[in-house]
PDB file of C-alpha atoms and ligand atoms in Angstrom:
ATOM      1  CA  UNK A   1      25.869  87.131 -20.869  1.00 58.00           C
ATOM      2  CA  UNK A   2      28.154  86.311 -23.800  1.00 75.00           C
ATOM      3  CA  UNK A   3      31.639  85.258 -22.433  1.00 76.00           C
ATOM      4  CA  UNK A   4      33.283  87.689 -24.116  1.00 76.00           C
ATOM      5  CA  UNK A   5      31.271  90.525 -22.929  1.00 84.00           C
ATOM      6  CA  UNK A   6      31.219  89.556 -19.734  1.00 91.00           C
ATOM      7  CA  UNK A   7      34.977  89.702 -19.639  1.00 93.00           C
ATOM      8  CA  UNK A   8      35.093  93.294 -20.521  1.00 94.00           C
ATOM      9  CA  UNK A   9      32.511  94.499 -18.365  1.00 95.00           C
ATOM     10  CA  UNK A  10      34.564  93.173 -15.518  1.00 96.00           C
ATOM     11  CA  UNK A  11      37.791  94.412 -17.028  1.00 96.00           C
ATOM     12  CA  UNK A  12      36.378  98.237 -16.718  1.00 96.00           C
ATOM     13  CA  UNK A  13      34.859  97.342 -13.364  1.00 96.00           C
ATOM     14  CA  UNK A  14      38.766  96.249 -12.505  1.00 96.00           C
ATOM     15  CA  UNK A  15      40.554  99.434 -14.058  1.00 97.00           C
ATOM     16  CA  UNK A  16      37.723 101.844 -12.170  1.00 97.00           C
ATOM     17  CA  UNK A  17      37.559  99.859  -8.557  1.00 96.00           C
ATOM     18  CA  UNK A  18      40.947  98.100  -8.247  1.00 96.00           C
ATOM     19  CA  UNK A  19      43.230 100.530 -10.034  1.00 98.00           C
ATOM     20  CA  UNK A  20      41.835 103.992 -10.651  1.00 97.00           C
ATOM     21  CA  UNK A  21      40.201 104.240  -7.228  1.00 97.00           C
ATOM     22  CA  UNK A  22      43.214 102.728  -5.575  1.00 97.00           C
ATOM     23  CA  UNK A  23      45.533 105.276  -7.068  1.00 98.00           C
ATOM     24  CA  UNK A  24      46.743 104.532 -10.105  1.00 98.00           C
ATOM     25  CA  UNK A  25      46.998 107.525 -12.564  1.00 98.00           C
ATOM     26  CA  UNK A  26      49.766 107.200 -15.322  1.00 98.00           C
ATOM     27  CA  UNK A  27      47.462 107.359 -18.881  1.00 98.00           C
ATOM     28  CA  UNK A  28      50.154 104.557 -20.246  1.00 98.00           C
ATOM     29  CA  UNK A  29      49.320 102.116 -17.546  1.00 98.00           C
ATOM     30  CA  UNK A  30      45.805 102.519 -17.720  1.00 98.00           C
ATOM     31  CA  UNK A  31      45.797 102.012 -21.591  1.00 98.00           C
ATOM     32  CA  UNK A  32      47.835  99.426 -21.352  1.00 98.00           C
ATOM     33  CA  UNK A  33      46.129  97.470 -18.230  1.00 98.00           C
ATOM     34  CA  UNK A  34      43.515  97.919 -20.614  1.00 98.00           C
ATOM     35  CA  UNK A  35      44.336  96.489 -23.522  1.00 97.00           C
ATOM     36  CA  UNK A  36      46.424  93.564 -22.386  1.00 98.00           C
ATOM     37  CA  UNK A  37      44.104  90.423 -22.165  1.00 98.00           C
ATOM     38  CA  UNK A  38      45.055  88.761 -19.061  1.00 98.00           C
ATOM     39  CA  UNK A  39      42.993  86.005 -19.873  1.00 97.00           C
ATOM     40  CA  UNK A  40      45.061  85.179 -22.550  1.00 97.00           C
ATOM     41  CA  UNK A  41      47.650  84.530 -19.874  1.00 98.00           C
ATOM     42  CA  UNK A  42      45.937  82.278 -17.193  1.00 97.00           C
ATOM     43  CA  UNK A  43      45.708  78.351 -17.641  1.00 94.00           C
ATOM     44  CA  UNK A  44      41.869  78.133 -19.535  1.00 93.00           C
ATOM     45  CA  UNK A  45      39.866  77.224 -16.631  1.00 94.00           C
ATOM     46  CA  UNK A  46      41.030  80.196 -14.853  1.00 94.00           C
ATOM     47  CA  UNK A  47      40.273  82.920 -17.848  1.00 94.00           C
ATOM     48  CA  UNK A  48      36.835  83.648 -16.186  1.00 94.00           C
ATOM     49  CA  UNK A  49      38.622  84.990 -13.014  1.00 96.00           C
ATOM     50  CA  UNK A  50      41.040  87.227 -15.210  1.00 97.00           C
ATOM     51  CA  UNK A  51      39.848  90.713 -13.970  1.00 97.00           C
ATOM     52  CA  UNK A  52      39.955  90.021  -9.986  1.00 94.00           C
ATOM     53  CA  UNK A  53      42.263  91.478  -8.041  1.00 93.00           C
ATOM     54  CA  UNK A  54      43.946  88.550  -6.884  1.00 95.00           C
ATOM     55  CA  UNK A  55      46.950  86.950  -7.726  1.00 95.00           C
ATOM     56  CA  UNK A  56      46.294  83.309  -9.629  1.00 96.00           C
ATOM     57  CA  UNK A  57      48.049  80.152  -9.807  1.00 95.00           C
ATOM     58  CA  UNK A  58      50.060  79.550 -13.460  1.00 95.00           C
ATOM     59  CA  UNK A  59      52.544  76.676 -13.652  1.00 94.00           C
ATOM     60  CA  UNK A  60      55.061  75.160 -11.754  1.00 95.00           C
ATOM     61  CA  UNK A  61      53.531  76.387  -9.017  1.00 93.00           C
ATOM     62  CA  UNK A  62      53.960  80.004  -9.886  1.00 95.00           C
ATOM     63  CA  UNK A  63      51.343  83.033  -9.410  1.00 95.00           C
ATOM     64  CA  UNK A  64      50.700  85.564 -11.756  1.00 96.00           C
ATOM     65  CA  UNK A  65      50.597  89.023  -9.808  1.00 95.00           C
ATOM     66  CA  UNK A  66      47.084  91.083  -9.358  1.00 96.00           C
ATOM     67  CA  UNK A  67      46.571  93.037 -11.415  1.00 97.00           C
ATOM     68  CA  UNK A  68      46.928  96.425  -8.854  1.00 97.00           C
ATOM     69  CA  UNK A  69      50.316  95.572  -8.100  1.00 97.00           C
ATOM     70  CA  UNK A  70      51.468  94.966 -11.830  1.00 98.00           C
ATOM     71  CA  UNK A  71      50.119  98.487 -12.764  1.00 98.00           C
ATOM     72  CA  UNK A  72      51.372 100.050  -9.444  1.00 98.00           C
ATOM     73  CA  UNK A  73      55.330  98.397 -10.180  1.00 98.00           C
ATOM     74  CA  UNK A  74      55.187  99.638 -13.625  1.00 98.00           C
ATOM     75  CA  UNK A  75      53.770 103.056 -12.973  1.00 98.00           C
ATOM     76  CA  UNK A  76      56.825 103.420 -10.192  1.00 98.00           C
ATOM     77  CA  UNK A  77      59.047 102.705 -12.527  1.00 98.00           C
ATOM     78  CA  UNK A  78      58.172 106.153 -14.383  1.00 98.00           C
ATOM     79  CA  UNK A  79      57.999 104.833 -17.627  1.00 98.00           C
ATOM     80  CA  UNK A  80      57.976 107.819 -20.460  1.00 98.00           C
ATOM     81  CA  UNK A  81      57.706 104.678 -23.493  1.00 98.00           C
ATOM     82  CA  UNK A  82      61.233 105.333 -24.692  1.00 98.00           C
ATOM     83  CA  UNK A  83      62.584 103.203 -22.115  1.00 98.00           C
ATOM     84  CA  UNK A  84      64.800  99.396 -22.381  1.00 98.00           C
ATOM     85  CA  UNK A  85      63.194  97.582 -19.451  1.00 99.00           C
ATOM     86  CA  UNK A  86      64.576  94.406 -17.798  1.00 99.00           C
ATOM     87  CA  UNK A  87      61.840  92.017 -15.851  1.00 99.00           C
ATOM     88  CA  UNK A  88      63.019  89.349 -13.728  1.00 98.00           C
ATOM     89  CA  UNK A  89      60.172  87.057 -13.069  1.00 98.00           C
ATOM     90  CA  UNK A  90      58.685  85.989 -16.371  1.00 98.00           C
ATOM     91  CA  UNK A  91      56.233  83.862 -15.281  1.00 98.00           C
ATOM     92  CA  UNK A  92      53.305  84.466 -17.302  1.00 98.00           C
ATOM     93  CA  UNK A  93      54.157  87.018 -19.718  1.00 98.00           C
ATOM     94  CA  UNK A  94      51.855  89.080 -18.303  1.00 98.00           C
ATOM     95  CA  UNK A  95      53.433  91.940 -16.704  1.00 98.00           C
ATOM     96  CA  UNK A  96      55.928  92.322 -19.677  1.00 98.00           C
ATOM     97  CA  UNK A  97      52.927  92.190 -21.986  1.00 98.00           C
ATOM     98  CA  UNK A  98      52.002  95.424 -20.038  1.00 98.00           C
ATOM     99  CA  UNK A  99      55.338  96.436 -20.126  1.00 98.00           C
ATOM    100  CA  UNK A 100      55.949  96.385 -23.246  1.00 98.00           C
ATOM    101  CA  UNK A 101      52.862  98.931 -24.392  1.00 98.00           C
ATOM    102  CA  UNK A 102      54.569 101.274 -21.908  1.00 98.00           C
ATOM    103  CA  UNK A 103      58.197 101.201 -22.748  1.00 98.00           C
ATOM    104  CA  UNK A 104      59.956 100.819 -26.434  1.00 98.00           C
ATOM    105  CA  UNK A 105      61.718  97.127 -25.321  1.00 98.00           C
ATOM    106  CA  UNK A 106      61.395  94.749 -22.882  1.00 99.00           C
ATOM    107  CA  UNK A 107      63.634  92.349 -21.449  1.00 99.00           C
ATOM    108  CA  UNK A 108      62.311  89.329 -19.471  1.00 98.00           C
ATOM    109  CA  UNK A 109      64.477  86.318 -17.524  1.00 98.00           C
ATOM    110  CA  UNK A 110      62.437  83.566 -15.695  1.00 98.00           C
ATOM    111  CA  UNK A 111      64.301  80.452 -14.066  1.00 98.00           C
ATOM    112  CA  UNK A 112      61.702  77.597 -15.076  1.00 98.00           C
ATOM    113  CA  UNK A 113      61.909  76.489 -18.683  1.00 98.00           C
ATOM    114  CA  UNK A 114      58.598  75.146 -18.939  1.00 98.00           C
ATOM    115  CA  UNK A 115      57.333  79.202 -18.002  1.00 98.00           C
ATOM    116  CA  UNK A 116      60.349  80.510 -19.778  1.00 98.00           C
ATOM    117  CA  UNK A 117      59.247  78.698 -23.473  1.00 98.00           C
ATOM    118  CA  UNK A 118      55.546  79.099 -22.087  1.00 98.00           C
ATOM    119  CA  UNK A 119      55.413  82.832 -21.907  1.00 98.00           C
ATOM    120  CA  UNK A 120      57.901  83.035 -25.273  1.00 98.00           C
ATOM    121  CA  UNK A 121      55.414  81.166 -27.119  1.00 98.00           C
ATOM    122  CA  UNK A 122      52.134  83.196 -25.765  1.00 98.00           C
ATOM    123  CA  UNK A 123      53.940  86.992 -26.253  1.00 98.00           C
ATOM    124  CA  UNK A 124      55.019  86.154 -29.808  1.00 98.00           C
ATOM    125  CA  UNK A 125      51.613  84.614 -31.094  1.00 98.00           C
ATOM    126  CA  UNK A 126      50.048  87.565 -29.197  1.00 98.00           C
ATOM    127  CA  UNK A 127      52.566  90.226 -30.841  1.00 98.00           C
ATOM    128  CA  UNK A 128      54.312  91.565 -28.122  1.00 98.00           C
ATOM    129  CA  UNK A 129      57.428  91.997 -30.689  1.00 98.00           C
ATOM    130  CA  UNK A 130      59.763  94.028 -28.691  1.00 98.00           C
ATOM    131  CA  UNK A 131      59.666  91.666 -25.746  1.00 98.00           C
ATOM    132  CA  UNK A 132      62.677  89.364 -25.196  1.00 98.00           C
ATOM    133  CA  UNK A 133      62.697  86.363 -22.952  1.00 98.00           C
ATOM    134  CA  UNK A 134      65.426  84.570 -21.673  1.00 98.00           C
ATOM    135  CA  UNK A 135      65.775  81.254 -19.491  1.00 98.00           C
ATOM    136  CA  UNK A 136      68.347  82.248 -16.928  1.00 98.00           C
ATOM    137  CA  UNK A 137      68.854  83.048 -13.360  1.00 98.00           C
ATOM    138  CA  UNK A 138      67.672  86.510 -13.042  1.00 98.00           C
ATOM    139  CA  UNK A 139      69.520  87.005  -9.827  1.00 98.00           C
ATOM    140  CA  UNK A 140      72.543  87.924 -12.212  1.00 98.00           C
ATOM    141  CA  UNK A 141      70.375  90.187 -14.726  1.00 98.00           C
ATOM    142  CA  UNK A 142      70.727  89.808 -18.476  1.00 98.00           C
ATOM    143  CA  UNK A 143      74.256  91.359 -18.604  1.00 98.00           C
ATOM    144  CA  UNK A 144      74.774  91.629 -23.000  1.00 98.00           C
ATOM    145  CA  UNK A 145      71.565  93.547 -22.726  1.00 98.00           C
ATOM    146  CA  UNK A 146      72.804  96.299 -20.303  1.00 98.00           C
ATOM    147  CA  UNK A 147      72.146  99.338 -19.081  1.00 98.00           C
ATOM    148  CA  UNK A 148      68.757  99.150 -18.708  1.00 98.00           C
ATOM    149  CA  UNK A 149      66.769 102.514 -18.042  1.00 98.00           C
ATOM    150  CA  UNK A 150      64.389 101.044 -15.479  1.00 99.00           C
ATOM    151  CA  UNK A 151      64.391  97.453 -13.784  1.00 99.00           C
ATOM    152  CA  UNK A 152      61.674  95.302 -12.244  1.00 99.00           C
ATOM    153  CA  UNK A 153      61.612  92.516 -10.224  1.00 98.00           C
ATOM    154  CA  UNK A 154      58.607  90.097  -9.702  1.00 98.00           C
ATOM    155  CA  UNK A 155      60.135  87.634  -7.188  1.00 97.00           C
ATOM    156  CA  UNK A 156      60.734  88.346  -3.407  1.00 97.00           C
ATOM    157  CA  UNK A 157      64.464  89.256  -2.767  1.00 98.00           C
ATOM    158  CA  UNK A 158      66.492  88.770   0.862  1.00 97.00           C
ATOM    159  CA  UNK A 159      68.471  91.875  -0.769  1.00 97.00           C
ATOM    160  CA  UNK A 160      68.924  93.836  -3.464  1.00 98.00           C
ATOM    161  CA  UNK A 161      71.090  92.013  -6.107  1.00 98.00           C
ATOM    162  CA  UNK A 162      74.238  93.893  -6.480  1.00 98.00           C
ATOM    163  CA  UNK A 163      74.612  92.605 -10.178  1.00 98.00           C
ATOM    164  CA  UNK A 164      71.249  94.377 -10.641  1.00 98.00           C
ATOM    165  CA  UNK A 165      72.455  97.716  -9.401  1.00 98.00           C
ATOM    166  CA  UNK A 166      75.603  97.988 -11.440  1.00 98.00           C
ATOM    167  CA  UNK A 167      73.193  96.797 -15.070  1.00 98.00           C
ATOM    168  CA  UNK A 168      70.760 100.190 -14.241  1.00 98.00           C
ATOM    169  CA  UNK A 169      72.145 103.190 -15.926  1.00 97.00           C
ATOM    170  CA  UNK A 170      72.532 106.473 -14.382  1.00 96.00           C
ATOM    171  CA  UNK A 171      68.924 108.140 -13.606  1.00 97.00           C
ATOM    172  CA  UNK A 172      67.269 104.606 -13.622  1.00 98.00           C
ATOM    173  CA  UNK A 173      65.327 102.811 -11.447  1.00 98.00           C
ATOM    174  CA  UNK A 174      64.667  99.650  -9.602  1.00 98.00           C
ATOM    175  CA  UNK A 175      61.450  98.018  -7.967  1.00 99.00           C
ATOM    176  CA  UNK A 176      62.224  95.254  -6.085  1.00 98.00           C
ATOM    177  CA  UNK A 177      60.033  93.151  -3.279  1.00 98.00           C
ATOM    178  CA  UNK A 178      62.904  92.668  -0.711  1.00 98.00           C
ATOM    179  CA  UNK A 179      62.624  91.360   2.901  1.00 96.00           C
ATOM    180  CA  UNK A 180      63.679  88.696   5.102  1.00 89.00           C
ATOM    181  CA  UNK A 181      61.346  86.322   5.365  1.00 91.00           C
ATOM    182  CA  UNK A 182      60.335  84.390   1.451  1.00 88.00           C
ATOM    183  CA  UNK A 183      57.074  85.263   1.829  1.00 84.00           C
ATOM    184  CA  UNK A 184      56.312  88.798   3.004  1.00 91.00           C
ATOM    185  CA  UNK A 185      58.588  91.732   1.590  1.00 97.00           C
ATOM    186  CA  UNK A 186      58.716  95.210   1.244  1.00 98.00           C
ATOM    187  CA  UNK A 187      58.542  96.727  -2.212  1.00 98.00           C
ATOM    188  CA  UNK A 188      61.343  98.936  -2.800  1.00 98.00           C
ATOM    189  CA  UNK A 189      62.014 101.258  -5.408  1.00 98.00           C
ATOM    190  CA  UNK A 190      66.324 101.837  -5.868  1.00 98.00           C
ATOM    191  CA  UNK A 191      66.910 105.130  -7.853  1.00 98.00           C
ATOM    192  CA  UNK A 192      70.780 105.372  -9.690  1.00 98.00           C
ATOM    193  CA  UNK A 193      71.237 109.026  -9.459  1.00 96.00           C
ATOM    194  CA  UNK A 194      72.814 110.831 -12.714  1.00 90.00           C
ATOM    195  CA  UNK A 195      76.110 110.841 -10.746  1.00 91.00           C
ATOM    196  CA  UNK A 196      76.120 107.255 -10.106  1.00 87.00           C
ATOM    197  CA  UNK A 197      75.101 106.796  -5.931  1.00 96.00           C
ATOM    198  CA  UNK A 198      71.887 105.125  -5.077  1.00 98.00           C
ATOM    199  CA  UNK A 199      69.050 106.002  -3.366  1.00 98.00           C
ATOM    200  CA  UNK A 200      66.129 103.966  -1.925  1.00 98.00           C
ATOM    201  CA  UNK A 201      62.621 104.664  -1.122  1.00 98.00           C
ATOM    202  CA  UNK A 202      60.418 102.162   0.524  1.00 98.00           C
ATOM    203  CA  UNK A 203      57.167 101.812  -1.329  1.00 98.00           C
ATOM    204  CA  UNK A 204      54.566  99.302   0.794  1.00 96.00           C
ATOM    205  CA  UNK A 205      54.267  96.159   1.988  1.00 96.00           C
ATOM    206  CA  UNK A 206      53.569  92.944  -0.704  1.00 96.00           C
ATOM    207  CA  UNK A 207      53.644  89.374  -0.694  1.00 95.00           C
ATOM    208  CA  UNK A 208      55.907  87.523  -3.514  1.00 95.00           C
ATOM    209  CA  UNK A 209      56.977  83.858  -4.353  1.00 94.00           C
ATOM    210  CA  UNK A 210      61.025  83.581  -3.823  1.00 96.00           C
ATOM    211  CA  UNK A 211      63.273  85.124  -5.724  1.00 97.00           C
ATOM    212  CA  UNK A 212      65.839  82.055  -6.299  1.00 97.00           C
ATOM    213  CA  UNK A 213      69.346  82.214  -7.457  1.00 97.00           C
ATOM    214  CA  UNK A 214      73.078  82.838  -6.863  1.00 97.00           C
ATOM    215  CA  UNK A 215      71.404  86.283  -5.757  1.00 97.00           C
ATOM    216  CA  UNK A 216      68.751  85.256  -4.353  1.00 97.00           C
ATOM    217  CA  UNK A 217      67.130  82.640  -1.985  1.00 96.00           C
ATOM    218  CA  UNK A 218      68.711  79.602  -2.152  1.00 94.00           C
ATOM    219  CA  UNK A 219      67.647  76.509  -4.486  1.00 81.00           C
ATOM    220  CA  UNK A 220      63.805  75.237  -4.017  1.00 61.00           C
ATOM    221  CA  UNK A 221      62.685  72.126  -5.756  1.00 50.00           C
ATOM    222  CA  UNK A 222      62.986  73.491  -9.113  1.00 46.00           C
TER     223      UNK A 222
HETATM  224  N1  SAH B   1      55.552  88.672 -13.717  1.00 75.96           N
HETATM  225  C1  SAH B   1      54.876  87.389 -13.692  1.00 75.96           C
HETATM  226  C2  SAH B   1      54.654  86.880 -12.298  1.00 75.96           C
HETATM  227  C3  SAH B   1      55.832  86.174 -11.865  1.00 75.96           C
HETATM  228  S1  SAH B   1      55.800  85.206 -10.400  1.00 75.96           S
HETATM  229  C4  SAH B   1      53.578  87.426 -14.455  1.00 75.96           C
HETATM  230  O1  SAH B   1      53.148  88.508 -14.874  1.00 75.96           O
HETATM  231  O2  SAH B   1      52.994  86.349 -14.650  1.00 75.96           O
HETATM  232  C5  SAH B   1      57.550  85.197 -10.153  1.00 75.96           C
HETATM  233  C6  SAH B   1      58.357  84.451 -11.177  1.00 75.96           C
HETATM  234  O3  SAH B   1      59.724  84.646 -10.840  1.00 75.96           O
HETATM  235  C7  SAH B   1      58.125  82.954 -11.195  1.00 75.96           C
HETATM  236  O4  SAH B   1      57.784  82.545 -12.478  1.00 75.96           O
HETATM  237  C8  SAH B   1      59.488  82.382 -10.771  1.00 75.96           C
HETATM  238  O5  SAH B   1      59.812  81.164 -11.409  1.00 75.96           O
HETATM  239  C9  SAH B   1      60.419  83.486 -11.220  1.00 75.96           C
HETATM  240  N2  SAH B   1      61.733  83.499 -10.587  1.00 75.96           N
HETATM  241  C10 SAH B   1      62.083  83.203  -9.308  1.00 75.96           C
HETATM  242  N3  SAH B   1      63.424  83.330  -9.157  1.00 75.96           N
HETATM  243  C11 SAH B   1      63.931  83.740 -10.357  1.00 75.96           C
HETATM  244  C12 SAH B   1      65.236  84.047 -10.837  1.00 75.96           C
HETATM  245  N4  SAH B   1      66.334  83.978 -10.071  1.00 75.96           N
HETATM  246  N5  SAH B   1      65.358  84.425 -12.126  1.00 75.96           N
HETATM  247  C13 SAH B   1      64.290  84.502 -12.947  1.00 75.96           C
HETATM  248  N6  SAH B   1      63.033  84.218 -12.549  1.00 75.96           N
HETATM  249  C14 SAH B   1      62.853  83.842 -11.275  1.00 75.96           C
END
């Protein structure tokens, strides 16, 4: 079969077994797990895996997420597409590619440079326009960009960042992997009630690289 082809059969094959049978319902999502080419996103010799549902290895010895838990983190954020949406955890560019066709502007930090300019480069010569990324510690949000209406982070956390917290405006929400060990966390979703207090709800269990920063885990070889 044609390459191409191929790709998209499996991409349906993906949205029906791995996302719409697993759950997932919000229309936005959907159209926009659809349209997103994760291929575009994987090192080459990868592209032919793009539409498993497993996590893959990008640079620096990064992952980019499955594909289920990228639509399940952005369809708990409750996205209507009016939002301003912070990611921490570039990586990729994937999951802000998604983002972006389900919120008016996204916001992205990552901590390597090389997946910083990477992902930068890939989301501007795909035409995400109204994504943003920055080259920071994420731990400490994107402060001149704040409030954001919802927040989501793709890096295991020991705790919620406080700095996060006091960047979502009132009514917004958080998803966050947090947990105590680097490697095995509980995803967490953080609501900022309209009166300012916060509520938490815990969502399932996941598996994320470290989250590292001044909020974070501390310093790995990068
Ligand atoms: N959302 C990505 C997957 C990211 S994997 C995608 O769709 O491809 C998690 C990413 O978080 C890695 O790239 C890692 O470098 C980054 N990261 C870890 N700690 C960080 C921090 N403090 N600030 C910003 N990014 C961080």
């Amino acid at each position: 079969m044609h390459a191409e082809t191929d790709l998209e059969v499996r991409k349906e094959r993906m949205l029906s077994e791995h996302l719409l049978a697993r759950g997932i319902r919000d229309a936005a999502v959907l159209r926009a797990m659809r349209e997103v080419p994760r291929e575009s996103f994987l090192p080459p010799e990868m592209a032919r895996l793009a539409y498993e549902d497993s996590p893959l290895p990008i640079d620096a010895g990064q992952t980019i997420s499955q594909p289920y838990i990228v639509a399940y983190m952005i369809e708990a954020l409750e996205l209507s597409g009016k939002e301003r949406v912070l990611e921490i955890g570039t990586g990729s560019g994937y999951a802000a590619a998604v983002l972006s066709r389900c919120a008016a502007e996204v916001y992205t930090v990552e901590r390597i440079p090389l997946l910083a300019d990477g992902a930068r480069n890939r989301l501007q010569s795909l035409g995400y326009s109204n994504v943003k990324v920055l080259h920071a510690d994420g731990t400490l949000g994107w402060r001149e960009q704040a409030p954001y209406d919802a927040i989501v982070v793709t890096a295991g956390a020991p705790e919620v960042p406080a700095e996060l917290l006091e960047q979502l405006g009132p009514g917004g929400r958080l998803v966050i992997p947090v947990g105590p060990s680097q490697h095995l966390q509980n995803l967490v979703r953080v609501r900022r009630l309209p009166r300012g207090d916060f509520r938490r709800e815990h969502l399932c269990a996941v598996r994320f690289v470290p989250l590292i920063g001044e909020q974070g885990w501390d310093d790995g070889p990068y």
